[in-house]
mmCIF file of C-alpha atoms and ligand atoms in Angstrom:
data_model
loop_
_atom_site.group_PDB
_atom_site.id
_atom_site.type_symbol
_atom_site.label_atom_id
_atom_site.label_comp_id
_atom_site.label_asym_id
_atom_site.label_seq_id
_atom_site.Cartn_x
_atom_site.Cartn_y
_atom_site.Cartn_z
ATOM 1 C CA UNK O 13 0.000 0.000 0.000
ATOM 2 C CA UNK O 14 1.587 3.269 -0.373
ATOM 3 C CA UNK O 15 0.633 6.453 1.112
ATOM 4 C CA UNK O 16 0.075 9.968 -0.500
ATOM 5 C CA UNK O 17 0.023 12.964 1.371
ATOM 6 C CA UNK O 18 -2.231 16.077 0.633
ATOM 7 C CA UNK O 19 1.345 17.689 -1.009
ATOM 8 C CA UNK O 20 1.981 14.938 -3.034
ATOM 9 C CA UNK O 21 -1.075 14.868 -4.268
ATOM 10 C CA UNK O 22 -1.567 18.112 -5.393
ATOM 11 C CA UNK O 23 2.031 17.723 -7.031
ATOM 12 C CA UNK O 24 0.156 14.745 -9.053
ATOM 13 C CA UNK O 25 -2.681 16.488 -10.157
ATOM 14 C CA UNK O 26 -0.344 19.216 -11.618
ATOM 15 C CA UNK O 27 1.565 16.823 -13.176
ATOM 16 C CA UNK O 28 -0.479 13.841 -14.677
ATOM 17 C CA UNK O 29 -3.270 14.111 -17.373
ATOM 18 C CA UNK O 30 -6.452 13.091 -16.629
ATOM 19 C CA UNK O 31 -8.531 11.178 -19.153
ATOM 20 C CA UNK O 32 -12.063 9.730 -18.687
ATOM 21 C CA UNK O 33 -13.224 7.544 -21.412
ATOM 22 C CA UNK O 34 -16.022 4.669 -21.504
ATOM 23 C CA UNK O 35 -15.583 1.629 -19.224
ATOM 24 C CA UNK O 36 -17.436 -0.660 -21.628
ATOM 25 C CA UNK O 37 -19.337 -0.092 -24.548
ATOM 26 C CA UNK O 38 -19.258 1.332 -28.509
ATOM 27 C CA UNK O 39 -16.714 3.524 -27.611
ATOM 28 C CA UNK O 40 -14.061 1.582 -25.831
ATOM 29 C CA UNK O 41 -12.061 -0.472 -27.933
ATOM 30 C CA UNK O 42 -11.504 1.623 -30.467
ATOM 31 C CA UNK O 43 -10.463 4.193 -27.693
ATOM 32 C CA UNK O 44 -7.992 1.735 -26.185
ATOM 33 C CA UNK O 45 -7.080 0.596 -29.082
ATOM 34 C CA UNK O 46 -5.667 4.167 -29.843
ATOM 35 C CA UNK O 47 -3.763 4.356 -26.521
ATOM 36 C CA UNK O 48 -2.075 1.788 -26.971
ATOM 37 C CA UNK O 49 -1.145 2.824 -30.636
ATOM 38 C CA UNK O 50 0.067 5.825 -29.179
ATOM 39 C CA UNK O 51 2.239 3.798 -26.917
ATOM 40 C CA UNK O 52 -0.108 4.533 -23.397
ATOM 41 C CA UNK O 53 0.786 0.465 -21.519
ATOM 42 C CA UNK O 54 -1.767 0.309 -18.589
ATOM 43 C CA UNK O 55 -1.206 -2.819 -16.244
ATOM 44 C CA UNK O 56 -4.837 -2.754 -14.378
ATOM 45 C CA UNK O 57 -7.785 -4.439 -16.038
ATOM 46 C CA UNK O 58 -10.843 -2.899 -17.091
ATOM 47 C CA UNK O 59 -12.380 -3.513 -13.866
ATOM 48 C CA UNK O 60 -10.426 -0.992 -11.944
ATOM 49 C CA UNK O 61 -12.094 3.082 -11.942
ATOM 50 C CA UNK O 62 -8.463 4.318 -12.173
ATOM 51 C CA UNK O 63 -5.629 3.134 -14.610
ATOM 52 C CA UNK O 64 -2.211 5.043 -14.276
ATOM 53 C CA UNK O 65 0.167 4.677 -17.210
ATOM 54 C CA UNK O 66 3.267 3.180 -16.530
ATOM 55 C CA UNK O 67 5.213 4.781 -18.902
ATOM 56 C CA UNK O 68 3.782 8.435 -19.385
ATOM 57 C CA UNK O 69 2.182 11.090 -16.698
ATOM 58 C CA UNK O 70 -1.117 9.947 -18.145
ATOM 59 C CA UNK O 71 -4.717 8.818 -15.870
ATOM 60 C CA UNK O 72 -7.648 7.133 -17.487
ATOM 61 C CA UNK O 73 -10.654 7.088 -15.362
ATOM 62 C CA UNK O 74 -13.251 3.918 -16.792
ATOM 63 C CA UNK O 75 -16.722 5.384 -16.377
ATOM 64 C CA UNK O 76 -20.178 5.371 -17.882
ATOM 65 C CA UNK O 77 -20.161 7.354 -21.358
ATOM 66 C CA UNK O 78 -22.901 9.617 -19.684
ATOM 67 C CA UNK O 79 -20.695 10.403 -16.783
ATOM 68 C CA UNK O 80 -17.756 12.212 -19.055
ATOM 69 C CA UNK O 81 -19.117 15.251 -20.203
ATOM 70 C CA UNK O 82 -19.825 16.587 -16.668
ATOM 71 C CA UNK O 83 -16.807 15.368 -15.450
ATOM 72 C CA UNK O 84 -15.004 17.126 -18.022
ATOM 73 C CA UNK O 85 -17.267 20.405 -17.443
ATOM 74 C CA UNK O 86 -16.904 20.085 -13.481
ATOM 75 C CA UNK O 87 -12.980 19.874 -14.234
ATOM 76 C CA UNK O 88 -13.217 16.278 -12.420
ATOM 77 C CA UNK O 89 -10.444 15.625 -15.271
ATOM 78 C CA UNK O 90 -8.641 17.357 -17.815
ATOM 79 C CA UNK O 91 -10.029 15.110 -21.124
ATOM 80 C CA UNK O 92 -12.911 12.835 -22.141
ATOM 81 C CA UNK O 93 -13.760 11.144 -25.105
ATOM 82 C CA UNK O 94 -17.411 10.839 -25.876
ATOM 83 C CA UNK O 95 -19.685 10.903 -28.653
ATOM 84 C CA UNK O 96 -20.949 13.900 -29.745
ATOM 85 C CA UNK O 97 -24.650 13.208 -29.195
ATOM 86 C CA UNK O 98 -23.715 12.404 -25.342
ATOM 87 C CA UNK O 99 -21.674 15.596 -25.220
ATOM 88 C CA UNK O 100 -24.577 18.043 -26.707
ATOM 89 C CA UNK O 101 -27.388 16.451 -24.871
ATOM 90 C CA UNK O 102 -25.421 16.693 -21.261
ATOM 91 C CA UNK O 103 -24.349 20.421 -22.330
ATOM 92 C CA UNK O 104 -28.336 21.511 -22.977
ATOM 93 C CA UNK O 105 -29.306 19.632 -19.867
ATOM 94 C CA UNK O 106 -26.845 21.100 -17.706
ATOM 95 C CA UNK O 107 -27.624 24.553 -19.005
ATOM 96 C CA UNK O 108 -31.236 23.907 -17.977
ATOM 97 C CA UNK O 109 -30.136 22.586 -14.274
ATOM 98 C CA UNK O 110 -27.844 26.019 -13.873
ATOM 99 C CA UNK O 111 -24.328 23.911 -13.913
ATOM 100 C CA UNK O 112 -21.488 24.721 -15.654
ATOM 101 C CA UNK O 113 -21.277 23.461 -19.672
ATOM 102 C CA UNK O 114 -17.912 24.879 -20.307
ATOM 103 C CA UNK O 115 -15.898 22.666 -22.634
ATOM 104 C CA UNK O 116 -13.319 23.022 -25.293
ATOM 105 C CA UNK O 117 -13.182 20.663 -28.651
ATOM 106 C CA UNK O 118 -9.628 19.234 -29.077
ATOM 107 C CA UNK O 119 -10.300 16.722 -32.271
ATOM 108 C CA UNK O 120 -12.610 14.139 -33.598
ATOM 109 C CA UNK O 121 -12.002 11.129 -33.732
ATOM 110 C CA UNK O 122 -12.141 8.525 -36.324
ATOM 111 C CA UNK O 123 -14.623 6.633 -34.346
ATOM 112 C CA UNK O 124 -17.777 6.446 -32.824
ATOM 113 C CA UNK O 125 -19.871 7.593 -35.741
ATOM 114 C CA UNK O 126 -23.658 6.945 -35.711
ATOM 115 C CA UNK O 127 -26.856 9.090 -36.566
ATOM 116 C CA UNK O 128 -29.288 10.551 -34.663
ATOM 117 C CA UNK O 129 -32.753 9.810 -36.552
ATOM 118 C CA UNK O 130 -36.714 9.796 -36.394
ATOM 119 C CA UNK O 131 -37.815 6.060 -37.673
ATOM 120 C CA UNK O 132 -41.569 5.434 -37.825
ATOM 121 C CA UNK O 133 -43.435 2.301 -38.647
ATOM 122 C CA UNK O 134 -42.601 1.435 -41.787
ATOM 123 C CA UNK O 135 -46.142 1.204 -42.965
ATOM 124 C CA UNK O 136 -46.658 4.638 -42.240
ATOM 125 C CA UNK O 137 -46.945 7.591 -44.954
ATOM 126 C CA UNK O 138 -43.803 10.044 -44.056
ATOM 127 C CA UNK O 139 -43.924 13.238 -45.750
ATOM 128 C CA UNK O 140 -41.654 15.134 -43.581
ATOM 129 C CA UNK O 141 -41.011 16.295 -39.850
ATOM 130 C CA UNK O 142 -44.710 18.099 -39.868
ATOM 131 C CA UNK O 143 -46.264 14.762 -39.510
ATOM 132 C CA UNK O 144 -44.642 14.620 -36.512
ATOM 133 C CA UNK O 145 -47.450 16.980 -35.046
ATOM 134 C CA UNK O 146 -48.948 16.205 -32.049
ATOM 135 C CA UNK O 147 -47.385 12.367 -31.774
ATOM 136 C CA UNK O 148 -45.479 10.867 -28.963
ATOM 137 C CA UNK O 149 -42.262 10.362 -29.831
ATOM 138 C CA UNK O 150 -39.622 7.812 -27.585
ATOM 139 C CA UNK O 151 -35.985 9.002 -27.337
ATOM 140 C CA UNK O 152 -33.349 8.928 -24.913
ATOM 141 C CA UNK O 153 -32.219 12.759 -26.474
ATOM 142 C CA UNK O 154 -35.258 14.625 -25.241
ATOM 143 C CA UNK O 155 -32.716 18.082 -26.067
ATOM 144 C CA UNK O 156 -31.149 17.075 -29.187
ATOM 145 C CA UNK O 157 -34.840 16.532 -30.585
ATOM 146 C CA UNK O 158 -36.939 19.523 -28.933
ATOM 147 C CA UNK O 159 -34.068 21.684 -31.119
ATOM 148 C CA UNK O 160 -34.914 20.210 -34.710
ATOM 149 C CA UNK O 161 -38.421 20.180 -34.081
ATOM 150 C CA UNK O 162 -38.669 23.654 -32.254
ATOM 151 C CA UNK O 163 -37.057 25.319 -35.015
ATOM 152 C CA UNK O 164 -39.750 23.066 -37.212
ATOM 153 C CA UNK O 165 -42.623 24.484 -35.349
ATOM 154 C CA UNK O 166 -43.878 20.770 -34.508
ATOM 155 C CA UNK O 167 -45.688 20.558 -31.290
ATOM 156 C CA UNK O 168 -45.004 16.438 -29.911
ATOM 157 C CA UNK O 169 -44.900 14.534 -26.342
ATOM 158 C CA UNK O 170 -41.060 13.086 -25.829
ATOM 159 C CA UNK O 171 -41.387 9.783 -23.933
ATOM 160 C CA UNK O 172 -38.035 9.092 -22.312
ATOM 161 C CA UNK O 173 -36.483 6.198 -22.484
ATOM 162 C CA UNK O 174 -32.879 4.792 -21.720
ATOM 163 C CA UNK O 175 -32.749 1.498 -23.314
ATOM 164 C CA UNK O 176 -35.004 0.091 -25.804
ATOM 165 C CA UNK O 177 -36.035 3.209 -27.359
ATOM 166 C CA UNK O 178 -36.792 0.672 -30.686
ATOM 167 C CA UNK O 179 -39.676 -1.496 -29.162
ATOM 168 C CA UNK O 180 -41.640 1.657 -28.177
ATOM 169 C CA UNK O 181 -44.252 2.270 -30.900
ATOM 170 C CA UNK O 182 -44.717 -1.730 -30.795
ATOM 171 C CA UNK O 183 -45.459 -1.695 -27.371
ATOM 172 C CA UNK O 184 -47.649 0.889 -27.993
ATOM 173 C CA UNK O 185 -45.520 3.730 -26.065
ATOM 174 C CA UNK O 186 -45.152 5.842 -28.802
ATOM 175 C CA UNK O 187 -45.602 6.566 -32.814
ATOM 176 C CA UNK O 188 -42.508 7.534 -33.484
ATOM 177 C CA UNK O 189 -38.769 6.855 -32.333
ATOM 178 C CA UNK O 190 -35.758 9.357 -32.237
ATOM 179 C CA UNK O 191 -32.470 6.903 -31.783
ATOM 180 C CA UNK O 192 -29.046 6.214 -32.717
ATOM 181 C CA UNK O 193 -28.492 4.137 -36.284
ATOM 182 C CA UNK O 194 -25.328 2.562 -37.316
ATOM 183 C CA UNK O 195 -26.440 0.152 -39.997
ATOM 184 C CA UNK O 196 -30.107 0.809 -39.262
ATOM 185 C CA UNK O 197 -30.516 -3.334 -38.658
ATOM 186 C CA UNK O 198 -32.258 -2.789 -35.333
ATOM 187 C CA UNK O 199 -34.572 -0.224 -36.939
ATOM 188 C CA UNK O 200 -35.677 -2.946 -39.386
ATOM 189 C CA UNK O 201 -35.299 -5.798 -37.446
ATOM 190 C CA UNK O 202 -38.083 -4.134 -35.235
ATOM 191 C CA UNK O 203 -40.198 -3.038 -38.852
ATOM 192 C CA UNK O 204 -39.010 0.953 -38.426
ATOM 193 C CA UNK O 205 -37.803 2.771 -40.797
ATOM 194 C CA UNK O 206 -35.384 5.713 -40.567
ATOM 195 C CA UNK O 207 -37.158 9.130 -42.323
ATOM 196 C CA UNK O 208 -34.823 11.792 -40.949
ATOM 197 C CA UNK O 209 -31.615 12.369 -39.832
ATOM 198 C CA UNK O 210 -31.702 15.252 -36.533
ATOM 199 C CA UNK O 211 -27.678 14.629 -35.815
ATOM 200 C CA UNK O 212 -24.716 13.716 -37.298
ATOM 201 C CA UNK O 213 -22.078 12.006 -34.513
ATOM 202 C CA UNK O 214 -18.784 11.062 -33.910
ATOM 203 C CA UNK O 215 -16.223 10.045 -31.083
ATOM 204 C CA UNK O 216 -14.557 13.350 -29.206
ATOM 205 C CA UNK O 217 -11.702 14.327 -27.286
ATOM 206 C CA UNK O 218 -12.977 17.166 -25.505
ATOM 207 C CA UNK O 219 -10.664 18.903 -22.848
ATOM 208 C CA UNK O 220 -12.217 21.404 -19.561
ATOM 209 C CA UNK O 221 -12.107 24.924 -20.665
ATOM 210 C CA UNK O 222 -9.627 26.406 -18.165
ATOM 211 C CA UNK O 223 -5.975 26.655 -19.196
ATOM 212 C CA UNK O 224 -3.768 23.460 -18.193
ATOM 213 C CA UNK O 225 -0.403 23.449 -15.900
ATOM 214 C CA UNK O 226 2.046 23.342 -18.359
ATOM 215 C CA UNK O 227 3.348 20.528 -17.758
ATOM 216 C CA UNK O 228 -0.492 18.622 -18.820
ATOM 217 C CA UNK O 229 -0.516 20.999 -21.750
ATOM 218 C CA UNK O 230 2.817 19.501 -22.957
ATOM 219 C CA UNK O 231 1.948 16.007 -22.734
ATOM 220 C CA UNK O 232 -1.859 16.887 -24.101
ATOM 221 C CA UNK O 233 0.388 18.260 -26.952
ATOM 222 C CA UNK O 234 2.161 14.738 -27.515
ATOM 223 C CA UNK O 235 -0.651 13.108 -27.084
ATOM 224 C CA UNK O 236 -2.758 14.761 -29.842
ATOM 225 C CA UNK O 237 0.270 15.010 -32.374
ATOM 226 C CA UNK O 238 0.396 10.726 -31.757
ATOM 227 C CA UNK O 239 -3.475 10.687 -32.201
ATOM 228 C CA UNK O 240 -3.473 12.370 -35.390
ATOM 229 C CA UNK O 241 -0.534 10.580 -36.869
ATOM 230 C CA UNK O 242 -2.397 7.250 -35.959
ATOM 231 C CA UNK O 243 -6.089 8.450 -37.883
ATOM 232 C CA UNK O 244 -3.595 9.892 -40.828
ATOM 233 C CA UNK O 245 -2.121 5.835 -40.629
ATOM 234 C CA UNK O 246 -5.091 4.344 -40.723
ATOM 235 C CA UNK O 247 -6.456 5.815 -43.602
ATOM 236 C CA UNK O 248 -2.960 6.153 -45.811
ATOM 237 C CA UNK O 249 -1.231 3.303 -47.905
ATOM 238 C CA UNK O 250 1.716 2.860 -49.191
ATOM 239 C CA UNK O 251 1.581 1.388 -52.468
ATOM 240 C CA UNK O 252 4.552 0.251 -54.585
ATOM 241 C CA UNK O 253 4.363 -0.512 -58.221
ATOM 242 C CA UNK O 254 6.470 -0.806 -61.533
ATOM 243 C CA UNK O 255 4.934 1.144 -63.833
ATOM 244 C CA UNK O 256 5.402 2.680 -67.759
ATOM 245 C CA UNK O 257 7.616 5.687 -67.977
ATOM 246 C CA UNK O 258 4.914 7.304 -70.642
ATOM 247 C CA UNK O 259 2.133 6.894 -68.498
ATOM 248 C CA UNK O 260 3.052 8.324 -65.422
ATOM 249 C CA UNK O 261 1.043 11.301 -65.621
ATOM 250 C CA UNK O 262 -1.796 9.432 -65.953
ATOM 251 C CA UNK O 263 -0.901 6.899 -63.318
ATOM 252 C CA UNK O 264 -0.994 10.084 -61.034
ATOM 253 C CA UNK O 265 -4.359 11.077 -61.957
ATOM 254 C CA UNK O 266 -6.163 8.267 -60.720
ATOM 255 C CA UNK O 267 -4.165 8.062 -57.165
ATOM 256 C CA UNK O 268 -5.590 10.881 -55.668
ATOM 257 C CA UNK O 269 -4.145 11.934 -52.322
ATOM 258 C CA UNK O 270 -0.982 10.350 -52.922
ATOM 259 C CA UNK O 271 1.837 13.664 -53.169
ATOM 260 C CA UNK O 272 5.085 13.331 -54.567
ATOM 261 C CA UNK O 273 5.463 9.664 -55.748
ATOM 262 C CA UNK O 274 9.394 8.626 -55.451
ATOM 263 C CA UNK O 275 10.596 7.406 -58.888
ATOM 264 C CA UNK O 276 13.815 4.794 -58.923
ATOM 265 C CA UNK O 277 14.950 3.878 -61.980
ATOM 266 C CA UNK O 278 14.637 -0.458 -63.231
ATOM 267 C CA UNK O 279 18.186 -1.697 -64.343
ATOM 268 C CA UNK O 280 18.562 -2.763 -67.551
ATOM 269 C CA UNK O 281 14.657 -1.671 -68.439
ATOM 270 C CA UNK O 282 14.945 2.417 -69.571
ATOM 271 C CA UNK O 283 10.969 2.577 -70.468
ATOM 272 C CA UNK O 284 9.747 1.329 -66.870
ATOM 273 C CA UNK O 285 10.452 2.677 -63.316
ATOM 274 C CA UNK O 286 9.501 1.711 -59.337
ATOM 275 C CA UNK O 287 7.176 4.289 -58.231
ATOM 276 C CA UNK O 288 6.763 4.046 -54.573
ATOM 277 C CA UNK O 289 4.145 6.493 -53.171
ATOM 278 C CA UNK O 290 1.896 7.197 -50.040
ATOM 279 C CA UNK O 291 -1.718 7.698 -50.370
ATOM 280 C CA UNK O 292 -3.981 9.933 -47.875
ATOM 281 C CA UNK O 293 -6.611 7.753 -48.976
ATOM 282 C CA UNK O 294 -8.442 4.676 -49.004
ATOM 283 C CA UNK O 295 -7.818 2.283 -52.129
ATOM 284 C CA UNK O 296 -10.022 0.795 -53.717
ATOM 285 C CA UNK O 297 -9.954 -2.918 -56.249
ATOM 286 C CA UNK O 298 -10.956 -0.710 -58.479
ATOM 287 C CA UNK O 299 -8.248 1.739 -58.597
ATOM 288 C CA UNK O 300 -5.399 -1.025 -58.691
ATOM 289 C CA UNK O 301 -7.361 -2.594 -61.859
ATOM 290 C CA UNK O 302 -7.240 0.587 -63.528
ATOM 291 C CA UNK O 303 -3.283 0.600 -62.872
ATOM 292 C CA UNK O 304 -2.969 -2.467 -63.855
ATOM 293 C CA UNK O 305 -4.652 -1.198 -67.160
ATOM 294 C CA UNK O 306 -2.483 1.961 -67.316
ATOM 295 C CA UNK O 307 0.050 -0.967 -67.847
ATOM 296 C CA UNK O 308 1.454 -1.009 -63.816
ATOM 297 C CA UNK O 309 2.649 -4.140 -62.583
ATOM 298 C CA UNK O 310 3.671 -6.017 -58.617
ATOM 299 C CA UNK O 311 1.228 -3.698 -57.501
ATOM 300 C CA UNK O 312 1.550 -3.529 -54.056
ATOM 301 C CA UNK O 313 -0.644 -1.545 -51.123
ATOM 302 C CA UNK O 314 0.897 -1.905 -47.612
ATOM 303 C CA UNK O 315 -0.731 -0.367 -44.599
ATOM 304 C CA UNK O 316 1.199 2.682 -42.625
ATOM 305 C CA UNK O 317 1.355 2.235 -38.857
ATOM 306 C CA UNK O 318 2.627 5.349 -37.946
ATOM 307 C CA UNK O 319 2.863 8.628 -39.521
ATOM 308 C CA UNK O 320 4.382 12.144 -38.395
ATOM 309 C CA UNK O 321 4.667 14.738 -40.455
HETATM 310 O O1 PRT X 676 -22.907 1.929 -20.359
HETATM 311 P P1 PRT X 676 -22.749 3.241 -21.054
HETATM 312 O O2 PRT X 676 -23.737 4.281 -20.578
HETATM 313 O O3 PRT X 676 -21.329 3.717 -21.001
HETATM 314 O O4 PRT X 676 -23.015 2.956 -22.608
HETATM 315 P P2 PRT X 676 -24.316 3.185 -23.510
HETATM 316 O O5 PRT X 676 -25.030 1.893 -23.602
HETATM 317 O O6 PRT X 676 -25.063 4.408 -23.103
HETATM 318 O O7 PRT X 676 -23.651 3.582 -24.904
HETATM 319 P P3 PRT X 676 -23.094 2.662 -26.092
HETATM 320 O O8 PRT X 676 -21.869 1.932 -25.638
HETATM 321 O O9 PRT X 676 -24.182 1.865 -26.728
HETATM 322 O O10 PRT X 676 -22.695 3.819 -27.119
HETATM 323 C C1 PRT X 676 -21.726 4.766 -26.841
HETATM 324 C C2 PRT X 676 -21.665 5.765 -27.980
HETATM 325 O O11 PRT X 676 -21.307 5.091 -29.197
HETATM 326 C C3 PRT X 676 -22.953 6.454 -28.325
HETATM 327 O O12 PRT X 676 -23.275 7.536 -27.487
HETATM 328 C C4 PRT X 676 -22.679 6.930 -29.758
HETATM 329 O O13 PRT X 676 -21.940 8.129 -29.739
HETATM 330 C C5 PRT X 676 -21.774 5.820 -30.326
HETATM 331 N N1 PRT X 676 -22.494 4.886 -31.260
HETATM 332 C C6 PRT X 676 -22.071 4.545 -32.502
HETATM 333 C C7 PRT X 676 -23.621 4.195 -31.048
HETATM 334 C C8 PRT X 676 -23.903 3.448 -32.195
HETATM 335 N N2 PRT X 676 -22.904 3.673 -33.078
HETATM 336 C C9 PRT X 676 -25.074 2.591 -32.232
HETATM 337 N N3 PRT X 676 -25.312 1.917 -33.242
HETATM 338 N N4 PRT X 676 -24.437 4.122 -29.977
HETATM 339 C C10 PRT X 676 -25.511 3.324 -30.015
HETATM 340 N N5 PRT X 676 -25.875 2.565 -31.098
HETATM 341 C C11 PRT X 676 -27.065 1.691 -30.941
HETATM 342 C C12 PRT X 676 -28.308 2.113 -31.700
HETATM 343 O O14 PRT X 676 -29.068 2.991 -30.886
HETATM 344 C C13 PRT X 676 -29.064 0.802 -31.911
HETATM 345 O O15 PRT X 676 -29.915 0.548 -30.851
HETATM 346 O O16 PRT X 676 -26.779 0.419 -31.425
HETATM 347 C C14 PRT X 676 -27.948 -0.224 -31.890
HETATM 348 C C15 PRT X 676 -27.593 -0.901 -33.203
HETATM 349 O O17 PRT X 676 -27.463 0.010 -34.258
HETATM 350 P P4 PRT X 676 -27.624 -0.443 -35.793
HETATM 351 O O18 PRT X 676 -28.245 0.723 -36.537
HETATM 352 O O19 PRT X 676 -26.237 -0.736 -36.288
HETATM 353 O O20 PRT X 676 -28.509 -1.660 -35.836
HETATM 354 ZN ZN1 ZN X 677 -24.620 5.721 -21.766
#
């Protein structure tokens, strides 16, 4: 066991970022998954509230997605990463309850992305949010909605619900449903269909809007430079080819994204070349058969794992 005094404590807190991201859920793989990318080790399992990083001044605090917003706006800890939906709905709720909804964007994420949507039976006639006049609608983002269909004019009665939002009108609970969609399989499975979209979401990393100790800032710093040369990874290739001297204009053309291709010369072949060249974007079958057309050969497209720039 070893024991902290009030001092040393305080010395922490100036020292070592503060993170709080979802214990278990959509969310926490992929943000884990990152961490570790950007070379965060944690020894504790998932069970335990509090990880400390062994090899960086960094704290990740496991909690319920709902719970990071105010924690972040309550300056509980220095970052969260939550979706976007969470984030606005706890901001307008907070602002109704008189607590602080301070907050500063640091960068999206290249997770986490789902739709906020109205689905109705999908028997019913949909001719636009109007319809929605005077019917109970179920939704776990009472705030999110009111501000699409306030600025619509649409008078309705939000039933609020935490979990099942999708069985609702079946059960009789409500006409209409305003939920998250990834694939929209649940909506179907459960014969909705999706007519509108209210909100567009992704995966943040949102920091409290007070200036950090330096130290924090400089390691928030490193941390976001490693985060964005790990999304910039993910979706770039490098892609390696031999390739026609005449058509390497065109060749060019149809790799978009991909910035000064390195050229090496083939010994003992004058008309052909290596072109070796990174791509800020995904590739496609498509897009290697049209090389291959263009008269390219060993094509080859090998992911990046890291990236700075
Ligand atoms: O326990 P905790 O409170 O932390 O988790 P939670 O159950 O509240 O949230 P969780 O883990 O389900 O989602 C966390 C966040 O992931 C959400 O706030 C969104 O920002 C994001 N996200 C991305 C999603 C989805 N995709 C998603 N598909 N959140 C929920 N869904 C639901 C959707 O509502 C539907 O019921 O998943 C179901 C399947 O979706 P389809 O369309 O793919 O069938
Ligand atoms: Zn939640």
């Amino acid at each position: 066991m070893s024991i902290t005094t009030a001092s040393s404590e305080q010395a922490m807190e100036k020292k070592r970022l503060r993170i709080a991201i979802q214990k278990s859920g959509r969310l926490t793989d992929d943000t884990e998954k990152l961490f570790r990318a950007a070379g965060l080790k944690f020894n504790e399992s998932r069970d335990h509230l509090l990880a400390h990083a062994e090899n960086l001044p960094i704290d990740i605090l496991r909690v319920r997605d709902d719970d990071i917003p105010g924690l972040v706006m309550d300056h509980v800890v220095d970052l969260g990463i939550v979706g976007q939906n969470v984030l606005e709905e706890t901001a307008m709720q907070r602002e109704v309850d008189g607590m602080p909804t301070g907050y500063t964007q640091v960068m999206i994420m290249n997770f986490g992305d789902c739709r906020l949507s109205v689905a109705v039976p999908s028997e019913d006639d949909w001719h636009g949010l109007k319809d929605l006049e005077g019917k109970k609608i179920a939704t776990t983002y009472p705030f999110l909605l009111r501000r699409v269909l306030k600025a619509q004019g649409v008078n309705y009665k939000a039933v609020i619900l935490n979990g099942s939002v999708e069985v609702a009108p079946r059960a009789g609970l409500a006409d209409a449903i305003c939920d998250l969609v990834c694939t929209g399989a649940t909506l179907q499975s459960n014969g909705l269909k999706e007519v509108e979209t209210v909100y567009t979401s992704k995966a943040v990393l949102i920091s409290r809007d007070q200036p950090l100790y330096p130290e924090k800032q400089r390691m928030l710093d490193i941390l976001v430079q490693r985060f964005k040369g790990i999304m910039a990874a993910a979706e770039s290739k490098y892609i390696m080819m031999n390739a026609p001297k005449a058509r390497l204009e065109e060749i060019r053309k149809i790799l978009p994204g991909a910035e000064n291709p390195s050229i090496i010369a083939l010994d003992g072949n004058p008309d052909r070349v290596a072109m070796h060249v990174v791509s800020r974007e995904k590739v496609f079958w498509e897009t290697l058969e049209q090389l291959k057309k263009l008269g390219a050969t060993s094509i080859l497209v090998v992911p990046i794992e890291k990236m700075l720039d």
